[in-house]
Coordinates of C-alpha atoms in Angstrom, one line a residue:
M1 CA 217.7 28.2 93.3
T2 CA 215.8 28.3 90.1
E3 CA 216.8 28.8 86.5
G4 CA 217.6 33.3 86.1
G5 CA 218.5 33.2 90.1
F6 CA 214.8 32.6 91.3
D7 CA 214.0 31.1 94.9
P8 CA 211.1 30.7 96.6
A9 CA 212.4 30.1 100.2
L10 CA 213.8 33.7 100.0
L11 CA 210.2 35.2 99.7
A12 CA 209.1 36.9 102.7
Q13 CA 205.3 35.6 104.0
S14 CA 205.1 36.2 107.8
W15 CA 204.9 39.7 109.6
P16 CA 207.8 40.3 112.7
K17 CA 206.1 39.4 115.9
P18 CA 205.5 42.8 118.6
S19 CA 208.1 42.0 121.2
K20 CA 205.7 43.7 123.7
P21 CA 202.8 42.5 122.6
R22 CA 199.4 44.5 124.5
P23 CA 196.5 42.3 126.1
I24 CA 193.2 42.5 123.7
V25 CA 189.9 43.0 123.8
T26 CA 187.3 41.5 121.7
F27 CA 183.9 43.4 120.3
G28 CA 182.2 40.5 118.9
A29 CA 181.6 36.6 119.4
G30 CA 180.2 35.5 115.9
S31 CA 181.7 32.5 114.2
I32 CA 185.0 34.6 112.9
V33 CA 186.1 35.2 116.1
G34 CA 185.9 31.4 117.1
D35 CA 187.6 30.5 113.1
A36 CA 190.0 33.0 113.5
H37 CA 190.5 35.5 115.8
F38 CA 191.3 33.7 119.5
P39 CA 193.6 30.6 117.2
A40 CA 195.1 33.5 115.5
Y41 CA 195.6 35.4 118.8
R42 CA 197.0 31.7 120.6
K43 CA 199.2 30.6 117.3
A44 CA 200.9 33.8 118.0
G45 CA 201.1 33.8 121.4
F46 CA 198.9 37.6 121.9
P47 CA 197.2 37.9 124.8
V48 CA 193.4 37.9 125.6
A49 CA 192.3 40.1 127.7
G50 CA 188.9 39.0 127.1
L51 CA 185.6 39.3 125.2
Y52 CA 182.2 41.5 125.0
D53 CA 179.2 41.1 123.4
P54 CA 175.8 42.7 123.9
D55 CA 174.2 38.3 123.8
H56 CA 176.1 38.0 127.3
A57 CA 175.1 33.6 126.8
R58 CA 177.0 33.2 123.6
A59 CA 180.0 35.5 124.7
A60 CA 179.9 33.2 128.0
R61 CA 180.4 30.3 125.7
L62 CA 183.3 31.5 123.2
A63 CA 185.0 33.4 126.8
D64 CA 185.0 29.4 128.9
Q65 CA 185.9 27.4 125.2
W66 CA 189.3 29.9 124.8
G67 CA 189.5 30.8 128.9
V68 CA 189.3 34.2 128.4
A69 CA 187.0 36.5 130.5
A70 CA 183.6 38.0 129.5
F71 CA 183.3 41.1 130.4
G72 CA 179.4 42.1 131.1
S73 CA 178.9 45.3 129.4
A74 CA 181.1 47.6 126.8
E75 CA 182.0 50.3 128.5
E76 CA 184.0 47.5 131.1
A77 CA 185.6 46.3 128.0
A78 CA 186.6 49.3 126.8
A79 CA 188.0 50.2 130.8
V80 CA 190.9 47.5 130.0
E81 CA 194.1 49.5 130.2
G82 CA 196.6 49.7 127.2
A83 CA 194.7 47.3 125.4
I84 CA 193.7 46.8 121.3
F85 CA 190.2 47.0 120.5
D86 CA 189.7 44.1 118.3
L87 CA 186.3 44.8 116.8
A88 CA 184.3 41.9 115.4
T89 CA 180.8 43.6 115.0
P90 CA 178.6 43.6 112.1
P91 CA 179.5 46.5 110.2
S92 CA 176.7 49.2 111.2
R93 CA 177.7 48.4 115.7
H94 CA 181.2 49.5 114.6
A95 CA 180.3 53.6 115.3
D96 CA 179.4 52.8 118.6
V97 CA 182.1 51.1 119.5
L98 CA 184.6 53.0 118.3
K99 CA 182.5 55.5 120.2
S100 CA 182.4 54.2 123.5
L101 CA 186.9 53.9 123.6
P102 CA 189.3 55.8 125.5
D103 CA 190.5 59.2 123.2
A104 CA 193.3 58.0 121.3
A105 CA 192.8 54.4 122.0
V106 CA 193.9 51.7 118.8
A107 CA 191.7 49.7 117.2
L108 CA 191.4 47.0 114.3
I109 CA 187.9 46.8 112.8
Q110 CA 186.8 44.5 111.1
K111 CA 186.0 44.8 107.3
P112 CA 183.9 45.9 106.1
M113 CA 184.2 49.7 107.2
G114 CA 180.9 50.1 107.5
S115 CA 177.4 49.1 105.5
N116 CA 178.5 52.0 102.8
L117 CA 180.3 53.9 102.1
A118 CA 178.1 56.7 104.1
E119 CA 178.7 54.8 107.8
A120 CA 182.5 54.4 106.1
T121 CA 183.0 58.5 106.5
A122 CA 181.2 58.6 109.7
I123 CA 183.8 56.2 110.9
L124 CA 186.6 57.8 109.2
E125 CA 184.7 61.0 110.8
I126 CA 185.0 59.9 114.6
C127 CA 188.3 58.1 114.3
R128 CA 190.2 61.6 113.4
A129 CA 187.8 63.5 116.5
K130 CA 188.7 60.7 119.4
R131 CA 192.6 60.2 117.2
L132 CA 191.9 57.0 117.0
Q133 CA 194.9 55.0 116.3
A134 CA 192.4 52.1 113.6
A135 CA 192.9 50.4 110.7
V136 CA 190.3 48.1 109.4
N137 CA 191.1 44.5 109.3
F138 CA 191.2 43.6 105.1
Q139 CA 193.5 40.3 106.6
L140 CA 193.6 39.0 102.9
R141 CA 196.9 41.3 102.4
F142 CA 198.6 39.7 105.9
A143 CA 198.7 35.3 104.0
P144 CA 201.5 34.3 103.4
M145 CA 200.2 33.2 100.0
M146 CA 199.5 37.3 98.8
L147 CA 203.2 38.3 101.0
A148 CA 205.3 36.2 99.2
L149 CA 203.0 37.0 96.1
K150 CA 204.0 41.7 96.6
D151 CA 207.5 40.4 97.6
A152 CA 208.0 38.6 94.4
I153 CA 206.3 41.6 92.1
G154 CA 208.2 44.4 94.1
K155 CA 211.3 42.3 93.6
G156 CA 210.3 42.4 90.2
W157 CA 209.8 38.5 89.1
L158 CA 206.5 39.3 87.8
G159 CA 207.9 42.5 85.7
E160 CA 204.9 45.1 85.0
I161 CA 202.0 44.0 86.3
V162 CA 199.5 43.3 82.8
D163 CA 196.9 41.2 84.5
F164 CA 194.7 40.5 86.9
D165 CA 192.2 37.9 87.2
A166 CA 189.8 36.4 89.7
W167 CA 188.0 34.0 88.8
L168 CA 185.1 32.2 91.8
A169 CA 182.9 28.9 91.8
L170 CA 181.8 27.6 94.6
A171 CA 179.7 27.2 97.2
T172 CA 179.7 29.1 100.4
P173 CA 178.1 28.9 103.4
W174 CA 176.2 32.5 104.0
Q175 CA 174.4 30.8 106.7
L176 CA 177.7 31.3 109.2
W177 CA 176.4 34.6 109.4
E178 CA 173.1 35.0 110.0
F179 CA 173.0 39.3 110.5
L180 CA 174.4 39.0 106.5
L181 CA 170.5 36.8 105.0
K182 CA 168.9 40.0 105.6
A183 CA 171.4 42.1 105.0
P184 CA 170.6 44.2 101.6
R185 CA 174.1 44.3 100.4
V186 CA 176.5 41.3 101.2
E187 CA 179.0 39.9 98.4
I188 CA 180.6 42.5 97.5
A189 CA 180.6 44.5 100.9
M190 CA 181.1 41.5 102.9
H191 CA 183.1 38.7 100.3
S192 CA 184.6 41.0 96.9
I193 CA 185.1 43.1 98.8
H194 CA 188.7 41.5 100.5
Y195 CA 189.5 41.4 96.3
L196 CA 189.0 45.0 95.3
D197 CA 191.4 45.8 98.4
L198 CA 193.9 43.6 97.6
I199 CA 193.9 44.7 94.1
R200 CA 194.1 48.5 95.2
Q201 CA 197.5 47.4 97.2
L202 CA 199.2 45.6 94.0
L203 CA 197.7 47.9 91.0
G204 CA 196.0 51.4 92.9
D205 CA 193.2 53.1 92.6
P206 CA 191.4 52.4 89.1
H207 CA 189.5 54.7 87.4
G208 CA 186.7 53.2 87.8
V209 CA 184.3 50.4 87.9
H210 CA 181.7 48.6 85.8
A211 CA 179.7 46.0 87.9
K212 CA 177.4 43.7 88.0
T213 CA 175.7 41.7 91.7
L214 CA 172.9 40.2 92.0
G215 CA 171.3 37.2 93.7
H216 CA 169.9 33.5 92.8
P217 CA 166.3 32.5 92.3
N218 CA 167.6 29.8 94.8
H219 CA 167.7 31.9 98.0
A220 CA 166.9 35.4 99.8
V221 CA 170.5 36.2 100.2
A222 CA 170.7 39.3 99.0
Q223 CA 174.1 39.1 96.5
T224 CA 175.8 36.3 95.8
R225 CA 177.0 36.1 92.4
T226 CA 179.4 39.3 90.9
S227 CA 180.9 40.4 87.8
A228 CA 183.3 43.7 87.8
I229 CA 185.8 45.1 85.3
L230 CA 188.2 47.6 87.3
D231 CA 189.4 50.7 84.6
Y232 CA 193.3 50.5 84.9
G233 CA 193.1 52.7 81.5
D234 CA 194.9 50.8 78.3
T235 CA 197.1 48.8 79.5
V236 CA 196.0 46.7 82.7
R237 CA 192.8 44.5 82.0
C238 CA 191.6 43.7 85.6
A239 CA 188.3 41.3 86.1
L240 CA 186.5 39.0 88.3
S241 CA 183.8 36.7 88.0
I242 CA 182.4 35.7 91.0
N243 CA 180.0 32.3 91.8
H244 CA 178.6 31.3 95.7
D245 CA 175.9 29.8 94.0
H246 CA 178.7 26.6 92.1
K247 CA 177.1 24.6 94.3
F248 CA 177.2 20.9 92.4
G249 CA 180.9 19.4 94.2
R250 CA 183.6 20.2 94.1
R251 CA 185.4 18.8 90.5
H252 CA 184.6 21.7 88.2
Q253 CA 184.3 24.7 91.6
A254 CA 187.4 26.8 92.0
C255 CA 189.0 30.1 94.1
E256 CA 191.4 31.9 92.0
F257 CA 194.1 34.3 91.0
R258 CA 195.7 34.7 87.5
I259 CA 198.0 37.2 87.6
C260 CA 200.6 38.2 84.6
G261 CA 203.3 40.0 84.1
T262 CA 205.6 41.6 81.1
E263 CA 208.3 39.2 82.5
G264 CA 206.2 36.8 84.4
A265 CA 203.0 35.6 86.2
A266 CA 201.6 34.1 89.4
Y267 CA 199.1 31.7 90.0
L268 CA 197.0 31.5 93.3
K269 CA 194.4 29.2 95.0
L270 CA 192.7 30.3 97.7
G271 CA 191.9 27.4 99.5
L272 CA 190.1 28.0 102.5
N273 CA 186.6 29.5 100.3
L274 CA 187.0 26.0 99.4
D275 CA 185.6 24.4 101.8
Y276 CA 184.7 26.7 104.7
P277 CA 185.5 27.6 107.4
R278 CA 187.9 23.9 106.9
G279 CA 189.3 25.2 103.9
E280 CA 191.7 23.4 101.6
P281 CA 195.3 24.4 101.4
D282 CA 196.2 26.9 99.4
V283 CA 198.4 27.5 96.0
L284 CA 200.6 29.6 94.9
E285 CA 202.8 28.8 91.9
I286 CA 205.1 31.4 90.0
Y287 CA 206.5 31.9 86.7
P288 CA 209.7 34.0 87.3
K289 CA 211.3 36.4 85.0
G290 CA 214.1 34.8 83.3
G291 CA 212.3 31.3 83.9
S292 CA 211.1 28.4 81.8
D293 CA 208.7 26.9 84.1
W294 CA 206.1 27.5 87.0
V295 CA 208.2 26.9 90.6
A296 CA 206.0 26.3 93.5
V297 CA 206.2 28.1 96.4
P298 CA 206.6 26.2 99.2
L299 CA 204.1 28.0 101.3
A300 CA 204.4 28.7 105.6
G301 CA 201.2 28.7 106.5
E302 CA 197.6 29.2 105.2
W303 CA 195.0 32.3 105.1
F304 CA 192.7 31.4 108.0
P305 CA 194.7 32.1 110.5
D306 CA 197.9 33.3 109.9
A307 CA 196.5 36.0 108.0
F308 CA 195.1 38.0 111.6
V309 CA 198.5 37.1 112.9
G310 CA 200.4 39.1 110.7
R311 CA 197.4 41.5 110.6
M312 CA 197.3 42.3 114.5
A313 CA 201.2 42.2 114.5
N314 CA 201.7 45.1 112.8
V315 CA 199.3 46.5 114.6
Q316 CA 201.0 45.8 117.7
R317 CA 204.1 46.9 116.3
F318 CA 202.6 50.0 115.1
A319 CA 201.3 51.5 118.6
A320 CA 204.8 50.2 120.3
G321 CA 206.2 52.3 117.5
E322 CA 207.9 49.0 116.2
D323 CA 205.9 49.3 113.0
A324 CA 206.5 52.9 111.2
K325 CA 203.6 52.3 109.1
L326 CA 199.9 51.0 110.1
I327 CA 198.5 48.1 106.9
S328 CA 195.6 49.7 105.7
P329 CA 194.3 52.6 108.2
V330 CA 191.2 54.0 108.4
E331 CA 192.1 56.6 105.9
D332 CA 193.6 54.2 103.3
A333 CA 190.9 51.6 103.9
W334 CA 188.0 54.4 103.1
S335 CA 189.1 53.9 99.5
T336 CA 187.7 50.8 99.1
M337 CA 185.5 51.1 101.1
A338 CA 185.2 54.1 97.9
L339 CA 185.5 51.4 95.4
V340 CA 182.8 48.8 96.2
E341 CA 180.5 52.1 96.7
A342 CA 181.2 52.3 92.8
A343 CA 180.3 49.1 92.3
Y344 CA 177.0 48.6 93.8
Q345 CA 176.3 52.3 91.6
S346 CA 177.8 50.6 88.7
S347 CA 175.2 47.5 88.9
A348 CA 172.4 49.7 89.9
A349 CA 173.1 52.0 87.0
P350 CA 171.4 50.5 83.6
A351 CA 173.7 48.8 80.6
T352 CA 174.6 50.3 77.4
P353 CA 172.3 49.5 75.2
I354 CA 172.3 47.4 72.1
A355 CA 171.3 48.9 68.8
E356 CA 167.8 47.2 67.4
R357 CA 168.7 45.8 63.6
P358 CA 167.3 48.6 61.1

């Protein structure tokens, strides 16, 4: 117990497990499946019935590595009775996979929810028409550090949130995701979308966004650097400074959030991004209301794979009636996609011109 009564050990850091988890069928055999999905499901004891990928050789290699079945077709994968369908597919493929699922099926869709807002709207309409119980895999919300942060905010340890800063200066290995190397939208749509979604969860929907996203002359990835300001009116300041091209050694790299309230503050280091996919330990420190110094919160896990455990646990529990609410359902995820779309529109618009000297 610290001064002011703040006890970091009392902050929630995990999601309850389902009592009887359903079998999981994964669509896609890319690096995210082997790096995060399957490690998380094995750690949690969630059964994986198998996976499907149109690249059958790649699917077979990953299936053999994890001791699961490799389905020969999408139809065979979709026919697994009572399954949770786990879409780890490129965003442009989500809609076709969702169409192949049985009506009223339960699905977890890898972010983003389509390549743009038009695709997100089409996915939303498919889910409505087929009565799919579908969520989008915004798993950063379920990282132990973020669950603890949300709990601390909910318990009043920071007071009213008035400042949110995201600062990244690091080197991201984009080559791990081949489909991104020619994608027209990358940084906001595939990376900063995590932060925009988390900010929406903590602060609600902004009035608008000012943003500029751009690439780098040293490579061909569409965008790897972003500056953005989210407009929450005259009380809350929210800014993101993102640079994935800081390739000058670890010393001055950073991946951190600073969140300030009227009575306390929080500091977070997102260690995964600093040496992806191996990562460094995550960090959460809180200066609590009534306290006199920063308090380190001992974390019970990391973003990868533990956030994927919590994300799937909520879907499983919702399907079983053990959770009343599905976190990040497609209806809410569409609003994150709308914020992403607005950021790209802002970036494409001309800046306010500066007056010329008379």
